[in-house]
Coordinates of C-alpha atoms in Angstrom, one line a residue:
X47 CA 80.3 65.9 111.4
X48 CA 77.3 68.3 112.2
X49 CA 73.9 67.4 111.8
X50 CA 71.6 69.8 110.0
X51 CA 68.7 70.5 112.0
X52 CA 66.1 72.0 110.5
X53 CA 62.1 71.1 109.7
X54 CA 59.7 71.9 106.9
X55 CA 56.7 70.8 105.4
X56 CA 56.0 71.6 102.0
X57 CA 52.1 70.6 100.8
X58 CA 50.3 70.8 97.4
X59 CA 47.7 73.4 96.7
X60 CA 44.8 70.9 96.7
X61 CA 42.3 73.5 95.9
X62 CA 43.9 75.3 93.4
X63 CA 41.8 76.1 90.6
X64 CA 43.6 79.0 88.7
X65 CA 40.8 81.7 89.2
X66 CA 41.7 84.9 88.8
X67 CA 40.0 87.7 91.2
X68 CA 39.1 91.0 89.4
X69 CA 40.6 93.3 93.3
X70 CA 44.0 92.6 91.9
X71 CA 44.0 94.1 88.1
X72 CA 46.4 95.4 86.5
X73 CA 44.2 98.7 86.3
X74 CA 43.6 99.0 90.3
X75 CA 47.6 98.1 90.4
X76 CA 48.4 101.3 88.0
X77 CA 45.9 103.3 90.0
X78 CA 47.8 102.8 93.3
X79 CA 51.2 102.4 91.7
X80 CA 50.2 106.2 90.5
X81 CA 49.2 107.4 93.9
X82 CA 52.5 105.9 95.4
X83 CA 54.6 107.9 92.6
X84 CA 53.3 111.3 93.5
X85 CA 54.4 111.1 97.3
X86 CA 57.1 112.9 98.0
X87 CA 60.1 110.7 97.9
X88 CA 59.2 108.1 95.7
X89 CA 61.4 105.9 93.8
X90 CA 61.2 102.2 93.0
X91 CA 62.7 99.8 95.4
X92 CA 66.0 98.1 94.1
X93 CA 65.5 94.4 92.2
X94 CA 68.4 92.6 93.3
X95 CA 69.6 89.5 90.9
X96 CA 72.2 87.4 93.3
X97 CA 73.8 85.4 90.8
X98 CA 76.3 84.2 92.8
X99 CA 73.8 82.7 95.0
X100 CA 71.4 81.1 92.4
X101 CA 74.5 79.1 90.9
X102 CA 75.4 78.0 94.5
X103 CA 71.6 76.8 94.8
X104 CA 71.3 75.3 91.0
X105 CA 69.2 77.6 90.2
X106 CA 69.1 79.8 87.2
X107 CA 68.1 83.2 88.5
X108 CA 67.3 84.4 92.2
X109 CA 65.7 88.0 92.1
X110 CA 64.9 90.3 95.3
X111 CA 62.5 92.9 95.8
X112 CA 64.3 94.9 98.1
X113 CA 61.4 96.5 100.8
X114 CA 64.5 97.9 103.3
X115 CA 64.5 101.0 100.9
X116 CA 61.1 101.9 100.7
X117 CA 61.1 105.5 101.8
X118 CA 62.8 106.1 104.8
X119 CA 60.3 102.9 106.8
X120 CA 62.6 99.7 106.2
X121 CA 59.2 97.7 105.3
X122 CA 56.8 98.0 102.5
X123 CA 53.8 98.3 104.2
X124 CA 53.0 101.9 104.2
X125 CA 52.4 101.0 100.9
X126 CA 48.8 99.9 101.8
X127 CA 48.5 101.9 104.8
X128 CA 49.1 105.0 103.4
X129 CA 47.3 104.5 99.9
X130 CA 44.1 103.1 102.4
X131 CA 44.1 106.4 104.2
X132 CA 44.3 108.6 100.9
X133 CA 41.1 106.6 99.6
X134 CA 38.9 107.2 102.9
X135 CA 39.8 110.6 102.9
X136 CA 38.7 110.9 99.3
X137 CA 35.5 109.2 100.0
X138 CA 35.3 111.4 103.2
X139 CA 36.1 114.9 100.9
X140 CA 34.7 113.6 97.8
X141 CA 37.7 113.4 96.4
X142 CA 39.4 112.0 93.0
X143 CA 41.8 109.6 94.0
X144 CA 43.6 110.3 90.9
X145 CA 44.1 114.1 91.6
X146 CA 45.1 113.3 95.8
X147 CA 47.4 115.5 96.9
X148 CA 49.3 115.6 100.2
X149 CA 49.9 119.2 100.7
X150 CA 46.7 120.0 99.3
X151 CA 44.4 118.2 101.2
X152 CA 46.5 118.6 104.4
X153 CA 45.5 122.0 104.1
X154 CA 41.9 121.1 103.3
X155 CA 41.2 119.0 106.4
X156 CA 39.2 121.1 108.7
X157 CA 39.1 118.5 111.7
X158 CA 41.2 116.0 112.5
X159 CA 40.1 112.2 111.8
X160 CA 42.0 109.6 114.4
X161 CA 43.3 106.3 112.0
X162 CA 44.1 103.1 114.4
X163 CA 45.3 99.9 114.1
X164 CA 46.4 96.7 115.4
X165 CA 50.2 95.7 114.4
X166 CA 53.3 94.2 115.0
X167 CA 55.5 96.8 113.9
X168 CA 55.6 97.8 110.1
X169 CA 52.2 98.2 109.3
X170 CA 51.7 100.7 112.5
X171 CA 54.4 102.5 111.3
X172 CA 53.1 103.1 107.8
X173 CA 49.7 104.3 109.4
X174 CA 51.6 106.8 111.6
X175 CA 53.6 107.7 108.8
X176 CA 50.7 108.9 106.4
X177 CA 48.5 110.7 109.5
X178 CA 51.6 112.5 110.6
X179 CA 51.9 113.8 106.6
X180 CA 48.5 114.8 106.5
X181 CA 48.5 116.3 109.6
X182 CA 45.7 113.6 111.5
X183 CA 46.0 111.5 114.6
X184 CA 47.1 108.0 114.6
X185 CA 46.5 105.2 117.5
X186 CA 48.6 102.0 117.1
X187 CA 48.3 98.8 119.3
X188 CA 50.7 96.4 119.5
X189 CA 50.7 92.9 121.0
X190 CA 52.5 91.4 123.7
X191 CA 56.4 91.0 123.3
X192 CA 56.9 94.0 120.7
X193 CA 60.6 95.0 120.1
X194 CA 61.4 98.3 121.7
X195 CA 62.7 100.1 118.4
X196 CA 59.5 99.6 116.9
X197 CA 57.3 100.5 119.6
X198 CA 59.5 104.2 119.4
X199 CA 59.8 104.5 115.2
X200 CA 55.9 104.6 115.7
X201 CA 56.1 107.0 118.2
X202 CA 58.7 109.6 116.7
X203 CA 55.8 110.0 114.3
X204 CA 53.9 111.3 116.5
X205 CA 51.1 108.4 117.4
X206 CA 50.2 106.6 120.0
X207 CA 51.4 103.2 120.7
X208 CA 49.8 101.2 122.9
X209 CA 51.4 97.8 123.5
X210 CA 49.0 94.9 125.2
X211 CA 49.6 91.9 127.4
X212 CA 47.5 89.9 123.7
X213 CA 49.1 88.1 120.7
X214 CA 48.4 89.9 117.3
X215 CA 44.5 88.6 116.6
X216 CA 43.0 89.2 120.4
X217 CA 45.1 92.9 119.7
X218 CA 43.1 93.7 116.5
X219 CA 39.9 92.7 118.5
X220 CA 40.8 95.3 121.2
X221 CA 41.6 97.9 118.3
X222 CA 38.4 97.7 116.6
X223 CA 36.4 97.9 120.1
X224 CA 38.3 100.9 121.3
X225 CA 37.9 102.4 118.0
X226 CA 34.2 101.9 118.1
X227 CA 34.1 103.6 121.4
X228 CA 35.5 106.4 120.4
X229 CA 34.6 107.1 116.8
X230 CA 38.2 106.6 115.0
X231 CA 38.4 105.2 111.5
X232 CA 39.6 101.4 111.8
X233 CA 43.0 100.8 108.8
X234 CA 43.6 97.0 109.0
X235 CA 44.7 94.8 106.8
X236 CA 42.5 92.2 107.6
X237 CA 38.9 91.5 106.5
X238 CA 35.7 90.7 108.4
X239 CA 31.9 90.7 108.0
X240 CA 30.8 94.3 107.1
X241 CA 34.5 95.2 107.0
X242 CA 36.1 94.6 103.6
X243 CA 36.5 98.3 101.5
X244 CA 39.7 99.4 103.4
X245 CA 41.7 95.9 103.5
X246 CA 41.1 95.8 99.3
X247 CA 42.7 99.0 99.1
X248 CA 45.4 97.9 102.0
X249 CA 45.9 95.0 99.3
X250 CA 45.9 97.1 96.2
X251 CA 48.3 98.9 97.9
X252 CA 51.0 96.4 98.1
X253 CA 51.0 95.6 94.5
X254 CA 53.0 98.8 93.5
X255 CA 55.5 96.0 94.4
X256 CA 54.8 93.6 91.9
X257 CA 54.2 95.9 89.2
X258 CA 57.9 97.4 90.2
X259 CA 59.2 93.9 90.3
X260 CA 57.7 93.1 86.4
X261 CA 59.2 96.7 84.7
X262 CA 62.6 95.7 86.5
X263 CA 62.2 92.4 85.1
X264 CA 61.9 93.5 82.0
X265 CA 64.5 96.3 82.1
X266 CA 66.5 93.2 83.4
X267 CA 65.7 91.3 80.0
X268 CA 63.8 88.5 82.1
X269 CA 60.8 87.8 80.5
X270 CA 59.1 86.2 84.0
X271 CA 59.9 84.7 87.2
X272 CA 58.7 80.6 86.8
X273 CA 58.6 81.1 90.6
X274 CA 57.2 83.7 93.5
X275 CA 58.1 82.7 97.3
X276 CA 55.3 85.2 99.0
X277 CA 55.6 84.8 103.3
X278 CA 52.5 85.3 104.6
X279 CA 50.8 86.4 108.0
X280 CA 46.7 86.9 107.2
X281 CA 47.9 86.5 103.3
X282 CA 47.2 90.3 102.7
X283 CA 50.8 90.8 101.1
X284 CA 51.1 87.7 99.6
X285 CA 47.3 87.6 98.4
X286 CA 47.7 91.1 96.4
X287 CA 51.2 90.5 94.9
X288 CA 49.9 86.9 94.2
X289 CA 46.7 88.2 92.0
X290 CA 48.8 91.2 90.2
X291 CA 51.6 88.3 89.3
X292 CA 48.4 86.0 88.1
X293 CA 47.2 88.5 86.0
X294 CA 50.1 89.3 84.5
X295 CA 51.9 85.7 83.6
X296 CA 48.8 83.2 84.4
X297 CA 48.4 81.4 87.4
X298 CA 49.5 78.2 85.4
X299 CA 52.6 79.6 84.1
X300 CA 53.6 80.9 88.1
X301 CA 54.9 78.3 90.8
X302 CA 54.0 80.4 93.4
X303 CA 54.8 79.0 96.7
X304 CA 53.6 80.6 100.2
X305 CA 55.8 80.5 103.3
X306 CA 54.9 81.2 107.1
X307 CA 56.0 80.4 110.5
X308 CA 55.4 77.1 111.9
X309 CA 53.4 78.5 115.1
X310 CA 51.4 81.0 113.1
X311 CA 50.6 78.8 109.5
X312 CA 46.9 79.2 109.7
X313 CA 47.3 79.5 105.6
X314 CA 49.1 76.7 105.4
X315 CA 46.2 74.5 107.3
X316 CA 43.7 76.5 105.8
X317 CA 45.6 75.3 102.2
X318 CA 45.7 71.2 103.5
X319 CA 42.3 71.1 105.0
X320 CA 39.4 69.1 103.2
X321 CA 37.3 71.9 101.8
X322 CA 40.1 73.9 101.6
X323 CA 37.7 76.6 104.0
X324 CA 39.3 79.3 106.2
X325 CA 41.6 77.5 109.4
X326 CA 42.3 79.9 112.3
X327 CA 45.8 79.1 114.6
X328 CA 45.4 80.5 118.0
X329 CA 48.1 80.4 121.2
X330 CA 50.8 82.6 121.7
X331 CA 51.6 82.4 118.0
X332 CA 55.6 83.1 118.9
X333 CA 57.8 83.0 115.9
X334 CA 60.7 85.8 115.3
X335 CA 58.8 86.2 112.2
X336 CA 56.9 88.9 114.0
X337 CA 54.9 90.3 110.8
X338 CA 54.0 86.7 110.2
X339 CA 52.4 85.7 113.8
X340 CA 49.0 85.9 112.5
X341 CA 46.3 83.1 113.4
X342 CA 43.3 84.2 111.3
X343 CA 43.7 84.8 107.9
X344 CA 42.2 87.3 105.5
X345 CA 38.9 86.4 103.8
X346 CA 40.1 88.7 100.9
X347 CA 43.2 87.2 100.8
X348 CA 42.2 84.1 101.4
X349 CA 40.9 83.0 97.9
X350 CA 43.1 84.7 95.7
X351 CA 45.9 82.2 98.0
X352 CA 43.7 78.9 97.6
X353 CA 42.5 79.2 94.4
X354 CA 46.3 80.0 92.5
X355 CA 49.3 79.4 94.6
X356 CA 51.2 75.9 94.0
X357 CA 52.5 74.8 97.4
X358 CA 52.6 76.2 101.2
X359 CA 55.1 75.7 103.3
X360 CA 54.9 75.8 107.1
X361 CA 59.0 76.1 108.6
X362 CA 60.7 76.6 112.2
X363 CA 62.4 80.5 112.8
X364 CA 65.5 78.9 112.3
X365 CA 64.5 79.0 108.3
X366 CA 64.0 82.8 108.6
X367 CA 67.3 83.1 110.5
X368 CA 69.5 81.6 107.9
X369 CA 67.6 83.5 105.2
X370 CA 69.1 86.8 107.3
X371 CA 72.1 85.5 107.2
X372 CA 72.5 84.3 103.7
X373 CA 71.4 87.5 102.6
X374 CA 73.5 89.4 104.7
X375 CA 76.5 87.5 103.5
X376 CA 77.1 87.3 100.3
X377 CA 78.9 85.5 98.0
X378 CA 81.2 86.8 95.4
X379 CA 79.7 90.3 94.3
X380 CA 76.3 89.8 95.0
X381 CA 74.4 92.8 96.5
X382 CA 74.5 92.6 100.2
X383 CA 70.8 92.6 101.2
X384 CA 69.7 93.6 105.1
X385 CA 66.7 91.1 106.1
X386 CA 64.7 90.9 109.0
X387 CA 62.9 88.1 110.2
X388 CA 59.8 88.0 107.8
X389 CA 61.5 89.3 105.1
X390 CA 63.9 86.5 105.0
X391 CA 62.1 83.5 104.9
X392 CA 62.0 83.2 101.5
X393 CA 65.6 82.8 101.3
X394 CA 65.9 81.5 103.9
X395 CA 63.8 78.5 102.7
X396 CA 65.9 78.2 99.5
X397 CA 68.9 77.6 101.6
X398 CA 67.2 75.4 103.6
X399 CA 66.3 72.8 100.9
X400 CA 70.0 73.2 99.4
X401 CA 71.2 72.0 102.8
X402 CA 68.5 69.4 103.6
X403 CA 69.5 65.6 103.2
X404 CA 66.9 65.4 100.6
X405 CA 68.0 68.1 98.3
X406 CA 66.8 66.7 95.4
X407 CA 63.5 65.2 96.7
X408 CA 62.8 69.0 97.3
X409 CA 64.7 70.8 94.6
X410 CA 61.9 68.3 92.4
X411 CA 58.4 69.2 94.4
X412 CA 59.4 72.6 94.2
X413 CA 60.1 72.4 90.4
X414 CA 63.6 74.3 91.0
X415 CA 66.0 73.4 88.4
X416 CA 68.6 75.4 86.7
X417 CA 66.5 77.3 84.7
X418 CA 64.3 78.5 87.5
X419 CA 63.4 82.2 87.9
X420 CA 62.6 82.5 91.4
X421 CA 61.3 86.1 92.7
X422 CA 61.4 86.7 96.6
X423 CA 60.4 89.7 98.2
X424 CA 62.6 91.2 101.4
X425 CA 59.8 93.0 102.8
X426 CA 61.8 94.5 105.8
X427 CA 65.1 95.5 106.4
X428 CA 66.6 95.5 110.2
X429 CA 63.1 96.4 112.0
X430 CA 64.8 95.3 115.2
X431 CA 68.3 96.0 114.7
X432 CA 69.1 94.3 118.2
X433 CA 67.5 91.1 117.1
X434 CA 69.1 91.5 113.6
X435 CA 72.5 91.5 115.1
X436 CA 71.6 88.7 117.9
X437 CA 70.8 86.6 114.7
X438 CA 73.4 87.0 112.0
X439 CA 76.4 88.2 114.4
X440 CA 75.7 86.0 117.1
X441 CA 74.0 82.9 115.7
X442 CA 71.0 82.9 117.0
X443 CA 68.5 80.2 116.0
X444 CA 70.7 77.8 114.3
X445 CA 70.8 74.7 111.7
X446 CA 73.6 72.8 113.2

């Protein structure tokens, strides 16, 4: 008989305290959900119900924000990177954010601004992707190790990409000095001292997701999700989706649970440690979840994540891996959903606790029962299609 092999740790909040933060309203959501809608292109991104799935788990509901279909990117993140760029150039023009227009102020723009950044593959891409529409220049750096087909997706839209021998934190360092040096306009989605304007809108950004997620819900007849599995790298994603979701149900009435790679879970430690301060992970930080090997997280983030999510969870690749394949294998007629790495882990960690010895030890600390809700959010699609196919054809990272 096979052994499953697999390893999680699932901890309690101890710092939660249900405070709300005002960055993540349901006004500055509408104000970037309206930006998003007049791009060229725009439609909301499919909610998936695998019902098939959700029974197999014991669950009563399993609901996916599909990301793969967001434009023509695979990956939400242009969401942030694109609606952070169309708020410095307002600032920079004197601009209504309200009344932004592509074409318009493509047309405007009498010299070219240079946007960089520091990424490991779907953020870059989302900053090449709204220079190259407004016609400005875009320098991405990468850190050691990045996959080939994102390196060139950046490139076909016309930036540079710059990959260095650095994991992802040293990387941003390097972006922010070169950018320095040379005058460009830094778009990160992490926060430092004197730094903090353009990572709130990055944030804001994302939300467009959640507010999708809640008028599919509803269209759905589903009056909330009881739970929200949010992956996390800094906690930019998971920290903006986390205070729209807040706002809109309550933090108390939200198990909201927040998932990252075992050699990268600086939120995880940050969440377990004493004063429940800011814990940074350094190394290689080498995971397949490649948007999630982050060591430092955001300080914006950061408290919207301590103060109202339930439980983190720190889990091997091999979590992610059968979330890819779970999703890319459906049962009965569920939707067939294409997952990468980061995208699957929430998934991926419900099947892992239906296969775990102690099922019902964990179905119970997660508060899963048939009548569970559970919102996930597939924020990539096949980034690395070589990867994707090592995984889920060829079985790569196991749990036998």
């Amino acid at each position: 008989m096979s052994t499953f092999s697999l390893k999680m740790e699932i901890a309690d909040n101890r710092h939660y305290n249900g405070q709300l933060s005002p960055l993540f309203s349901i006004e500055e959501a509408e104000k970037a959900r309206a930006f998003h809608q007049k791009v060229e292109g725009y439609q909301p991104t499919p909610l998936h119900s695998l019902d098939h799935l959700a029974k197999a788990i014991g669950v009563g509901k399993i609901l996916v924000k599909d990301e793969a279909h967001r434009f023509d990117l695979c990956a939400f993140k242009m969401l942030g990177g694109a609606y952070a760029i169309a708020r410095l150039l307002c600032d920079e023009y004197k601009l209504d954010i309200n009344a932004f227009n592509f074409d318009t102020l493509k047309n405007d723009i009498t010299e070219k601004m240079t946007f960089a950044t520091a990424t490991d593959g779907n953020h870059g891409r989302g900053v090449a992707w709204a220079a190259n529409k407004l016609g400005q220049n875009a320098v991405v750096y990468m850190p050691k190790g990045a996959a080939d087909e994102r390196v060139n997706n950046i490139r076909a839209l016309g930036a540079e990409c710059i990959v260095t021998d650095m994991n992802y934190d040293d990387t941003v360092r390097l972006a922010i000095k070169t950018s320095e040096e040379n005058g460009w306009k830094v778009v990160q989605d992490t926060a430092w001292e004197g730094y903090t304007e353009i990572p709130t809108w990055i944030m804001q950004g994302y939300t467009t997701m959640a507010a999708e997620a809640v008028d599919q819900m509803k269209a759905q007849q589903i009056a909330r999700p009881t739970h929200v599995f949010l992956q996390a790298g800094v906690g930019a994603m998971a920290g903006g989706v986390l205070g729209y979701l807040c706002e809109q149900f309550g933090p108390d009435k939200l198990h909201s649970v927040v998932v990252e790679p075992d050699q990268a879970d600086c939120i995880y430690r940050s969440g377990i440690s004493d004063k429940g301060d800011m814990v940074n992970v350094s190394g290689d930080l080498a995971t397949i979840m490649v948007g999630l090997a982050c060591g430092e997280p955001n300080p914006i983030g950061w408290p919207v994540l301590r103060d109202c999510s339930t439980q983190f969870v720190s889990c091997q690749d091999s979590v992610a891996a059968l979330g890819m394949r779970v999703l890319g294998n459906p049962l009965g007629d569920d939707p067939r959903v294409v997952s990468g790495e980061s995208g699957a882990v929430g998934a991926g960690l419900l099947a892992a606790v239906h296969y775990h010895p102690e099922r019902e030890q964990l179905m119970e600390k997660l508060g899963l029962n048939q009548d569970s809700v559970v919102l996930l959010i597939n924020t990539e699609g096949d980034t690395d299609p070589v990867h994707y196919r090592e995984v889920v054809w060829q079985g790569l990272h196991p749990t036998l």
